[in-house]
Short mmCIF file of C-alpha atoms and ligand atoms in Angstrom, two decimals:
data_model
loop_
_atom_site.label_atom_id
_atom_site.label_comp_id
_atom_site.label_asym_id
_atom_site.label_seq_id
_atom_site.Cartn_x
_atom_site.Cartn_y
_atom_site.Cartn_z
CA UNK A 1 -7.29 -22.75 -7.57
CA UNK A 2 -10.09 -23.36 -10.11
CA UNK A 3 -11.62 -20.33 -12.26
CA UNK A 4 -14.95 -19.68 -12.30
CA UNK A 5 -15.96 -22.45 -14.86
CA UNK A 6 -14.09 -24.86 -12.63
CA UNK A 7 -10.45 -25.29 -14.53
CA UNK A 8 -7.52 -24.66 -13.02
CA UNK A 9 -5.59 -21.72 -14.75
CA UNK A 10 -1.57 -21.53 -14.26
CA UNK A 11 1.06 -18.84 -15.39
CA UNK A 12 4.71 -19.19 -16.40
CA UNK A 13 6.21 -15.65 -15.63
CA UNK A 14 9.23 -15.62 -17.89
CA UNK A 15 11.97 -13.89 -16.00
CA UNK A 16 15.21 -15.30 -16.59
CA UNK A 17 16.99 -13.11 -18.90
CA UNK A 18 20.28 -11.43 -17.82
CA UNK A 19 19.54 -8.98 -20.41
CA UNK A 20 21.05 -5.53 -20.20
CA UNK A 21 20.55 -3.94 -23.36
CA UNK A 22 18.51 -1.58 -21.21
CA UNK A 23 21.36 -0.07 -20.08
CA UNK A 24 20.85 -1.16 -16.53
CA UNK A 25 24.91 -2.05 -16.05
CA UNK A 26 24.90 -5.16 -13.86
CA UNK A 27 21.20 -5.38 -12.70
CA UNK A 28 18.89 -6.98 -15.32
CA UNK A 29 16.52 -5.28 -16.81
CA UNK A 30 13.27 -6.61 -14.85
CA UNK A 31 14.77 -5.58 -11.01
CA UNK A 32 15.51 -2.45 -12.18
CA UNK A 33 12.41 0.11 -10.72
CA UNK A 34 9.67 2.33 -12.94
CA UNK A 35 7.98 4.64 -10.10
CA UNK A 36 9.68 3.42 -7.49
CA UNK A 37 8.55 -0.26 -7.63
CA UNK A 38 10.53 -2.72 -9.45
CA UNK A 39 9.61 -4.40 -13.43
CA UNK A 40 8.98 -7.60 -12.14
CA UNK A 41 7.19 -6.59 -9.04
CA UNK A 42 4.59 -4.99 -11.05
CA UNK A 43 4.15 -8.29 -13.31
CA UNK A 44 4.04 -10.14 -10.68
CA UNK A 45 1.24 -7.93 -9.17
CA UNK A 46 -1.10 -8.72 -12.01
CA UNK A 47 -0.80 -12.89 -10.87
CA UNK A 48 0.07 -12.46 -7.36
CA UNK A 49 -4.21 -11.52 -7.52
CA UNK A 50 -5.78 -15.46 -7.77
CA UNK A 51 -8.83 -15.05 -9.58
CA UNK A 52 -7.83 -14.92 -12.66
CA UNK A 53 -4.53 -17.61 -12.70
CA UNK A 54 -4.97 -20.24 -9.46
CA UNK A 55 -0.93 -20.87 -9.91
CA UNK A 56 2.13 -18.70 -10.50
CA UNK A 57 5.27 -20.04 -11.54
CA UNK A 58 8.14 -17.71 -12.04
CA UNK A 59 10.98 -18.61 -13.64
CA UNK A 60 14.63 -17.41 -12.47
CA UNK A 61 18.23 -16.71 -13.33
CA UNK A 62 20.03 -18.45 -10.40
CA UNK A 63 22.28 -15.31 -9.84
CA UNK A 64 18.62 -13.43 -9.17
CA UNK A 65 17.17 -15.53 -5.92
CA UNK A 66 18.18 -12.34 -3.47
CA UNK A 67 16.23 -9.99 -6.01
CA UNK A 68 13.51 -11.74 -7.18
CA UNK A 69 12.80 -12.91 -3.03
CA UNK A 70 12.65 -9.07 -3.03
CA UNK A 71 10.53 -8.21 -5.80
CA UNK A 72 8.09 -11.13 -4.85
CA UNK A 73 7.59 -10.37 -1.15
CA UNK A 74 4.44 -10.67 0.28
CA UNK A 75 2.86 -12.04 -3.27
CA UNK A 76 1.01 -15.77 -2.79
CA UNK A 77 3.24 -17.43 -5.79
CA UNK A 78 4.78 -20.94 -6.27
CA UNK A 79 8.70 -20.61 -5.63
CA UNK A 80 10.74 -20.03 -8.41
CA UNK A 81 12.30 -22.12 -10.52
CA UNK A 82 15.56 -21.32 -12.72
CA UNK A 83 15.63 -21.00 -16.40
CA UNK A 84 17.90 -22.27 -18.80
CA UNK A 85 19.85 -21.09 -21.91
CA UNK A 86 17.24 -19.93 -23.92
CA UNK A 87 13.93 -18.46 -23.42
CA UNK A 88 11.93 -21.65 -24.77
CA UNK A 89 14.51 -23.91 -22.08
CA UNK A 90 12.68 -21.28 -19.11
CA UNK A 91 9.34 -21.45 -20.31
CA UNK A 92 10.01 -25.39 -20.64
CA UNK A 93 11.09 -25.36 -17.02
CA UNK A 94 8.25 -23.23 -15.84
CA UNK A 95 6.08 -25.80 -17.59
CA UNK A 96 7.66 -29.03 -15.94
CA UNK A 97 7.44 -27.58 -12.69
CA UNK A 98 3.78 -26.87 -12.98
CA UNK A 99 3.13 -30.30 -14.83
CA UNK A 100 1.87 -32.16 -10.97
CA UNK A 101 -0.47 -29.67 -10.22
CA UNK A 102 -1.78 -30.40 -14.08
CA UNK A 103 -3.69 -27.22 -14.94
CA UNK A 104 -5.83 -27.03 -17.84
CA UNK A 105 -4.91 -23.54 -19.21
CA UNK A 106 -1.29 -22.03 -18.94
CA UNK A 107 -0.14 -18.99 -19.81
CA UNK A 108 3.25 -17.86 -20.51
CA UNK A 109 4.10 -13.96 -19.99
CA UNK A 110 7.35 -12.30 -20.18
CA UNK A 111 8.27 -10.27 -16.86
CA UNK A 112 9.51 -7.36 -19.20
CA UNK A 113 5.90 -6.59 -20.49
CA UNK A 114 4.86 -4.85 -16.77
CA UNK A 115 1.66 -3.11 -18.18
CA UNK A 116 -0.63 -5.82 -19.10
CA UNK A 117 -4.04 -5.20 -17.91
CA UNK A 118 -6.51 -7.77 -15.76
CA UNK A 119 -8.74 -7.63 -19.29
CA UNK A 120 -6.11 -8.65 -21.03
CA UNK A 121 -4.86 -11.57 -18.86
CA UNK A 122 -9.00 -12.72 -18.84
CA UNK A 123 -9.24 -12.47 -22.97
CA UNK A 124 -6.50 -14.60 -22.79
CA UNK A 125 -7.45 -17.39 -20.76
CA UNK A 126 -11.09 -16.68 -23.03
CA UNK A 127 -9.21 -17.45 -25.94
CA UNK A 128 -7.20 -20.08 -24.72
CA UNK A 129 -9.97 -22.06 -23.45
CA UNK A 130 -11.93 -21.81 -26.26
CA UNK A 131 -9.20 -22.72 -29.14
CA UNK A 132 -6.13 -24.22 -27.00
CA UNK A 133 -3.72 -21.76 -28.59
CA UNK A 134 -4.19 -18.20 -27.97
CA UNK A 135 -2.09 -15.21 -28.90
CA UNK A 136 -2.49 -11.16 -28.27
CA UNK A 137 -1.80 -9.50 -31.61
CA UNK A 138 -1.85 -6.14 -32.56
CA UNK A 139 -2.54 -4.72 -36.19
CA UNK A 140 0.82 -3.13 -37.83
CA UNK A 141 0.90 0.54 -38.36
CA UNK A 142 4.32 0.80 -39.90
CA UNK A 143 5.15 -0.26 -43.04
CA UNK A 144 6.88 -3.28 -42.60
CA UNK A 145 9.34 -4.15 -45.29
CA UNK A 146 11.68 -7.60 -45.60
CA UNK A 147 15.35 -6.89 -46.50
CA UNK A 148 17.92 -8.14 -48.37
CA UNK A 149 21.43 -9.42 -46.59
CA UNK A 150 22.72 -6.33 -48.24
CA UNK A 151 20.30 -4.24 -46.18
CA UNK A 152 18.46 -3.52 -49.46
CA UNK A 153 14.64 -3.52 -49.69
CA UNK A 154 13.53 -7.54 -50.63
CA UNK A 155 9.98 -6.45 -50.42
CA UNK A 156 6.76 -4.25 -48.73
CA UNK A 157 4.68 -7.00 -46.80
CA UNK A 158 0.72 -6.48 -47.11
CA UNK A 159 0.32 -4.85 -43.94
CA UNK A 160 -3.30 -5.69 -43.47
CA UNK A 161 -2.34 -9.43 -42.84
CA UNK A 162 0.48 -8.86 -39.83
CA UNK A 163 -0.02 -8.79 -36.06
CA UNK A 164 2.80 -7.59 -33.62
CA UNK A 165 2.67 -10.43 -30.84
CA UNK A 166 2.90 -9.97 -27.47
CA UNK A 167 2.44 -12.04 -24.27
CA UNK A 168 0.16 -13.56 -22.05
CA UNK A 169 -0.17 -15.99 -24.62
CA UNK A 170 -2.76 -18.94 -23.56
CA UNK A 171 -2.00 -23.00 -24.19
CA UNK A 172 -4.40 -26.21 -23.06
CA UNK A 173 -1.40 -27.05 -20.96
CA UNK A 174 -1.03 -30.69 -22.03
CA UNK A 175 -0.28 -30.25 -25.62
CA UNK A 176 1.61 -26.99 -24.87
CA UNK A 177 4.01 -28.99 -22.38
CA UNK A 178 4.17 -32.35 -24.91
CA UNK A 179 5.40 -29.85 -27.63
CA UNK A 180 7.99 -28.67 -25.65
CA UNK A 181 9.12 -32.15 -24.54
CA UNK A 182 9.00 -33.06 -28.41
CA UNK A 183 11.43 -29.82 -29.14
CA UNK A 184 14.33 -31.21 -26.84
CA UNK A 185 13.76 -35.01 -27.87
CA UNK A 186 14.00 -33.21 -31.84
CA UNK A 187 16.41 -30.64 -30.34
CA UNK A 188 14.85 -27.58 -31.57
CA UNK A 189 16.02 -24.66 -29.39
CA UNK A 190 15.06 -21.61 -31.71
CA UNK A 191 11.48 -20.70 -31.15
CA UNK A 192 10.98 -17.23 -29.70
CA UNK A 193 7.65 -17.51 -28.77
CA UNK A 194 5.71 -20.24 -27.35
CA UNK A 195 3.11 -19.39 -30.64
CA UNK A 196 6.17 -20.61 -32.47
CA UNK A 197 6.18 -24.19 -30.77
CA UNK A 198 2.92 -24.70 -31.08
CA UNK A 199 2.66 -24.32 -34.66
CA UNK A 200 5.56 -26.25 -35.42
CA UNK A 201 3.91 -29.16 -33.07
CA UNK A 202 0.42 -28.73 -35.47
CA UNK A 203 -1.59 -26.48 -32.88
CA UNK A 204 -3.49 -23.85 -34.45
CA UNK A 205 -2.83 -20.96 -33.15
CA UNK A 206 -5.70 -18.02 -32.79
CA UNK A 207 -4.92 -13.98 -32.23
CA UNK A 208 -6.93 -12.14 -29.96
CA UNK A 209 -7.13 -8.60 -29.34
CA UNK A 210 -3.49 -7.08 -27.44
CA UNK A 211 -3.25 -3.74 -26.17
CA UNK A 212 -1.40 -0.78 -26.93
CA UNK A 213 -0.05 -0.24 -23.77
CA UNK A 214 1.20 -3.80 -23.27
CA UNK A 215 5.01 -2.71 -24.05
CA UNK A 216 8.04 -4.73 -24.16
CA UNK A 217 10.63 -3.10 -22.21
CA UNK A 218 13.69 -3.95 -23.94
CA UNK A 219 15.98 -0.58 -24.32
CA UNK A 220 16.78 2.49 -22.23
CA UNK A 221 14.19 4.45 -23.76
CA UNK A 222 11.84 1.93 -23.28
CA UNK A 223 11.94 2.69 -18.95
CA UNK A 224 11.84 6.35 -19.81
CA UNK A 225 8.11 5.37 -21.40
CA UNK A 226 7.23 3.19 -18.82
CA UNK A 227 8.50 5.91 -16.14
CA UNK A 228 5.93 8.29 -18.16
CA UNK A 229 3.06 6.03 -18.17
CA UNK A 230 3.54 5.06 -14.04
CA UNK A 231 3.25 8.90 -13.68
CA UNK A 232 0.65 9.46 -16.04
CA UNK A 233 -1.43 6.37 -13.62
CA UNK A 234 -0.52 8.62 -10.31
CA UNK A 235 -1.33 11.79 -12.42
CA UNK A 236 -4.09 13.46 -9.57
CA UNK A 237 -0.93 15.88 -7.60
CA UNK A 238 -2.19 16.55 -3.95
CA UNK A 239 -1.22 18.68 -1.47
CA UNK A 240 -2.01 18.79 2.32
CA UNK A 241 -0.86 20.81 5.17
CA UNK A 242 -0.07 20.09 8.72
CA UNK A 243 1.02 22.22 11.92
CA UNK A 244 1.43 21.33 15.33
CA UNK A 245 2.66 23.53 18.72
CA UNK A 246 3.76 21.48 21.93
CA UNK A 247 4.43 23.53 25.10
CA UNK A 248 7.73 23.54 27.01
CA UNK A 249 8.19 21.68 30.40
CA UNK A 250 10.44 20.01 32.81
CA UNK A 251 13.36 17.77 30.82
CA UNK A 252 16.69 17.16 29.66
CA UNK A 253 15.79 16.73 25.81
CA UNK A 254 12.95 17.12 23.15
CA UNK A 255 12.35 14.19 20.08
CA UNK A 256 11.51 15.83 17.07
CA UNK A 257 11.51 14.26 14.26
CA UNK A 258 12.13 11.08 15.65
CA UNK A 259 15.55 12.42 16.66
CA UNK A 260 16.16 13.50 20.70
CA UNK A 261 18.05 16.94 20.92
CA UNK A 262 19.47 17.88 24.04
CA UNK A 263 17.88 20.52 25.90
CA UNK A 264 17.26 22.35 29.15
CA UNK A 265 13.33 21.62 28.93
CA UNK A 266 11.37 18.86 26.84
CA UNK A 267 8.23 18.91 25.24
CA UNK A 268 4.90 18.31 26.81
CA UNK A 269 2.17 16.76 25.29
CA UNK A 270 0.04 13.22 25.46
CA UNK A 271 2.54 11.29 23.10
CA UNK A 272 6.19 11.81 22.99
CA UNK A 273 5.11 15.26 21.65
CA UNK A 274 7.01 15.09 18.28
CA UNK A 275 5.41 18.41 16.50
CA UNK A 276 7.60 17.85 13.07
CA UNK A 277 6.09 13.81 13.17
CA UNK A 278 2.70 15.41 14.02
CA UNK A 279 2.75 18.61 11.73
CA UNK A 280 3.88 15.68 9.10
CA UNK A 281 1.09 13.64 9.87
CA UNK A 282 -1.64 15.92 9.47
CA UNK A 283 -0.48 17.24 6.31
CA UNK A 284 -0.30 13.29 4.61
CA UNK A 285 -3.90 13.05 6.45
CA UNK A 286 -4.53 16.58 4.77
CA UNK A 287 -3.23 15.54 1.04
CA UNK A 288 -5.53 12.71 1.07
CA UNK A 289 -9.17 14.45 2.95
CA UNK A 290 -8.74 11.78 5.72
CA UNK A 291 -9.46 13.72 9.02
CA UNK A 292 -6.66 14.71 11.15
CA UNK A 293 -4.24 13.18 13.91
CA UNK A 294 -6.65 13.78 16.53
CA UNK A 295 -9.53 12.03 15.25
CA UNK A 296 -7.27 9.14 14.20
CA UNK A 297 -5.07 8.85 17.16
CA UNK A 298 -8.14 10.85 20.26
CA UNK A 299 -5.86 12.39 22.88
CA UNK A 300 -8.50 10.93 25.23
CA UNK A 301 -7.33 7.65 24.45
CA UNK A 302 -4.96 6.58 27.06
CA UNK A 303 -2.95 3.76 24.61
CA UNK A 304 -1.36 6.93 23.00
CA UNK A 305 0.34 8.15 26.51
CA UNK A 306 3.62 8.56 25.85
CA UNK A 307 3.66 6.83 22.33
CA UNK A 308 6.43 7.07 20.00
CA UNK A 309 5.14 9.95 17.11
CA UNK A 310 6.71 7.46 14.49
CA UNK A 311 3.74 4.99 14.66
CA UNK A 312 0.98 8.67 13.72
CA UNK A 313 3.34 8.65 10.49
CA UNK A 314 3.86 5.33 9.70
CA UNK A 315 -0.08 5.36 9.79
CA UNK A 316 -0.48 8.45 7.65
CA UNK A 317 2.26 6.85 4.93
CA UNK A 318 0.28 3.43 4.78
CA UNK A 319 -2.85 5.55 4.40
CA UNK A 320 -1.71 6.75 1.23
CA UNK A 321 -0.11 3.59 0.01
CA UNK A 322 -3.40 1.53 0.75
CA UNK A 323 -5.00 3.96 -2.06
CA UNK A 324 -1.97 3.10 -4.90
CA UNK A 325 -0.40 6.56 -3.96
CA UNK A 326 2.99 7.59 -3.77
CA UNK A 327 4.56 10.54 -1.44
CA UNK A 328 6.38 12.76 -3.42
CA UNK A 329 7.47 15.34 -1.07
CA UNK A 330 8.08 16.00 2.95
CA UNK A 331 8.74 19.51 3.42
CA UNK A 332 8.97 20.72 7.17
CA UNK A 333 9.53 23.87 8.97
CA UNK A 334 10.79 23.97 12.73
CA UNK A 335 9.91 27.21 14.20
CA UNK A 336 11.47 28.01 17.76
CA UNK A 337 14.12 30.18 19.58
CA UNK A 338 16.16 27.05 20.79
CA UNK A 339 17.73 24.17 20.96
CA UNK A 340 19.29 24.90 17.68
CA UNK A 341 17.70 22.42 15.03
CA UNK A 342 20.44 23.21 12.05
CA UNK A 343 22.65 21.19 13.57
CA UNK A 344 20.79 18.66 13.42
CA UNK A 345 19.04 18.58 10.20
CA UNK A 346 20.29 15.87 8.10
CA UNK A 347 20.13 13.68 11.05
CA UNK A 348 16.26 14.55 10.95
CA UNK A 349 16.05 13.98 7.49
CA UNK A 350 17.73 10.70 7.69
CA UNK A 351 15.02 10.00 10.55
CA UNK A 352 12.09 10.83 8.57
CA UNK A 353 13.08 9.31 5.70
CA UNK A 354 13.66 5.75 7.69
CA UNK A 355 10.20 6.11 9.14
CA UNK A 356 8.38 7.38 5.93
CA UNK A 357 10.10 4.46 3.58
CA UNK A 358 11.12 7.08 0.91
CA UNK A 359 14.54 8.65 0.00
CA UNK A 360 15.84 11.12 1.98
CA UNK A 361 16.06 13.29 -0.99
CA UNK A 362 11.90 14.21 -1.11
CA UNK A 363 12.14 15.28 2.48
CA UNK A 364 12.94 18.89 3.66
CA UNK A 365 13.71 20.16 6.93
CA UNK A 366 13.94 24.38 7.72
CA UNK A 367 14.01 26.25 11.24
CA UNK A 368 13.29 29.69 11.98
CA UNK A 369 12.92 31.60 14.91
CA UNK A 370 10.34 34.04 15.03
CA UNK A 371 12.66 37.05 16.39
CA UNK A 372 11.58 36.80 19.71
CA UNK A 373 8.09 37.22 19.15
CA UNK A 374 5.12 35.44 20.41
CA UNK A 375 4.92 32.12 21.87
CA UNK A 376 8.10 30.45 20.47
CA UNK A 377 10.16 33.78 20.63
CA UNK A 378 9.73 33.77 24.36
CA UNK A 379 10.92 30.67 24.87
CA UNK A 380 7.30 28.94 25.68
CA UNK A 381 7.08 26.26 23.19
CA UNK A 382 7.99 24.92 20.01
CA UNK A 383 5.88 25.00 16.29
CA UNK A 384 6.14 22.93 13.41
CA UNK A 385 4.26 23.50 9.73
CA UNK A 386 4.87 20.55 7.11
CA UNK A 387 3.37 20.37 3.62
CA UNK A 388 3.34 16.96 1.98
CA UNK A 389 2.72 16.05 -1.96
CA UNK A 390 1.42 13.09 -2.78
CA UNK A 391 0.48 11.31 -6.36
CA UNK A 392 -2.90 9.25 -6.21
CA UNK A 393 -4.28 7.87 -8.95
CA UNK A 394 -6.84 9.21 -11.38
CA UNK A 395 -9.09 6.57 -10.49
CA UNK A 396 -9.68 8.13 -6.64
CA UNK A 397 -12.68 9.57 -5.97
MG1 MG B 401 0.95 17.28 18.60
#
């Protein structure tokens, strides 16, 4: 796909390594999840969006396929192709493999570096149009000092004069891809960067502006800062509350929370009369202002006779996830004199966690009776109050 001056813009997506430094035991670093999405799932995000980079090309450790296929569901990207022994051998593979659809402008990003923004993926392919080798650098806050092999101070470098790289970096794709063929003809196999080839191969290369929050994740703390700034992006905490009462009636079972309990009566109602999957409902609907059950799914409407209550929270859930929110909490209370719902609880939990998509863990189920008083104490029906707590983003209205 062409950009909007008319050249086609590509992007290797570096994701190869079987590095573990990050303390991830046997799952490399960029499958392991920050907020409950996995590393390379939210790189790929940034390119699986084609107006800035028409072509995608991920490179892949063989042993990855089943996670990668995982983390790259549903995103419009060229299939993989594996890496090799080094870095540069990956990025030369992702190059080869885009070499027939002959872009103008690649750039190479590593999957570790989750955070880059849209800006920054568009100064890049700025930069790399307009000088054919483009790098985000940073200016140096630290002191940076060169050592001895002794570990002893060699000397302070002039601080003024360093950048700390980082990637997208952005290549005219033919001279990127010919230096890369020249480094396996010379066999070169040490660059760490693709800045690095292209120097060696005569390319000047030009810095543009990186960001701060473009971080490498390479060690364990590393996810604990990216965990922090996921949060920090779903920082606006809502809260909504739901309740729902269905009547008694003829039957040999009720369904609450997706589960059927046995029982002398059932539940009547226009749908299958779940009140936990309706109380849940309205409070998801509740946490985000969107109206209620009723004026989502109108009793009036006969397609709902008789439905199953887990499509009103399957709704709810996607509701929240089509805004970039998260659900961080299911907590229900069952209120009624019988069937006995303890019994049943984890069972529930189980079921609302299968329906909602989230870990059983964030969901809470309680019963009461109410002592024999009022409608549920005499037997005439059954109540359910939920509260849900979601995480939207600051950037909601
Ligand atoms: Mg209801």
């Amino acid at each position: 796909m062409a950009s909007d001056t008319g050249e086609k813009v590509a992007v290797v997506i570096v994701a190869a390594g079987r590095g573990t430094r990050a303390g991830s035991g046997d799952v490399p670093k960029q499958f392991r999840a920050i907020g409950g999405e996995s590393l390379l799932r939210r790189t790929l995000g940034l390119f699986a969006d084609k107006t800035l980079c028409g072509l995608a090309q991920t490179v892949i450790h063989p042993d990855s396929t089943a996670l990668y296929a995982q983390a790259a569901d549903g995103f419009p990207l060229l299939p993989p192709v594996h890496g090799g022994a080094t870095r540069q051998a990956s990025v030369h593979a992702g190059l080869e493999a885009l070499a027939p659809y002959a872009p103008d402008i690649v750039l190479v990003h590593d999957a570790a570096r989750p955070f880059a923004s849209r800006a920054l993926v568009a100064r890049a392919i700025e930069a790399g149009r307009r000088t054919g080798a483009a790098i985000p650098g940073l200016p140096v806050t630290d002191t940076i000092k060169s050592i001895d092999r002794h570990g002893f101070v060699g000397k302070t470098l002039p601080r003024d004069s360093l950048r700390a790289v980082q990637t997208p970096q952005a290549f005219a794709f033919e001279p990127l891809l010919e230096a890369h063929r020249r480094a396996v003809r010379e066999r070169r196999d040490d660059f760490t960067d693709d800045a690095a080839i292209a120097e060696w191969a005569g390319m000047q290369v030009s810095v543009f502006d990186g960001e701060s929050g473009n971080i490498k994740i390479t060690h364990p703390e590393d996810f604990m800062r990216a965990e922090a700034m996921t949060m920090g992006q779903l920082g606006d905490v809502r809260t909504g509350s739901g309740i729902d009462v269905h009547a008694f009636g003829p039957g040999d079972h009720v369904t609450i929370g997706g589960i059927n309990i046995p029982h002398a009566q059932a539940l009547t109602g226009h749908s299958d009369a779940d009140v936990a999957l309706h109380a849940l409902t309205d409070a998801l609907l509740g946490a985000l202002a969107d109206g209620d059950i009723g004026a989502h799914f109108p009793p009036s409407d006969p397609q709902w006779r008789g439905a199953s209550s887990d499509r009103f929270l399957r709704f709810a859930i996607e509701r929240v996830t089509a805004r970039g929110g998260r659900i961080s909490h299911l907590d229900l209370t069952i209120v009624c004199e019988a069937p006995k719902i303890g019994p049943h609880r984890d069972v529930m939990r189980a079921s609302i966690a299968r329906i909602a998509g989230i870990d059983i863990g964030r969901i809470a189920v309680k019963a009461t009776t109410s002592e024999k008083l009022g409608f549920t104490g005499r037997g005439e029906g059954i109540a359910a109050y939920a509260t849900a707590t979601i995480r939207l983003p600051w950037s909601e209205p």
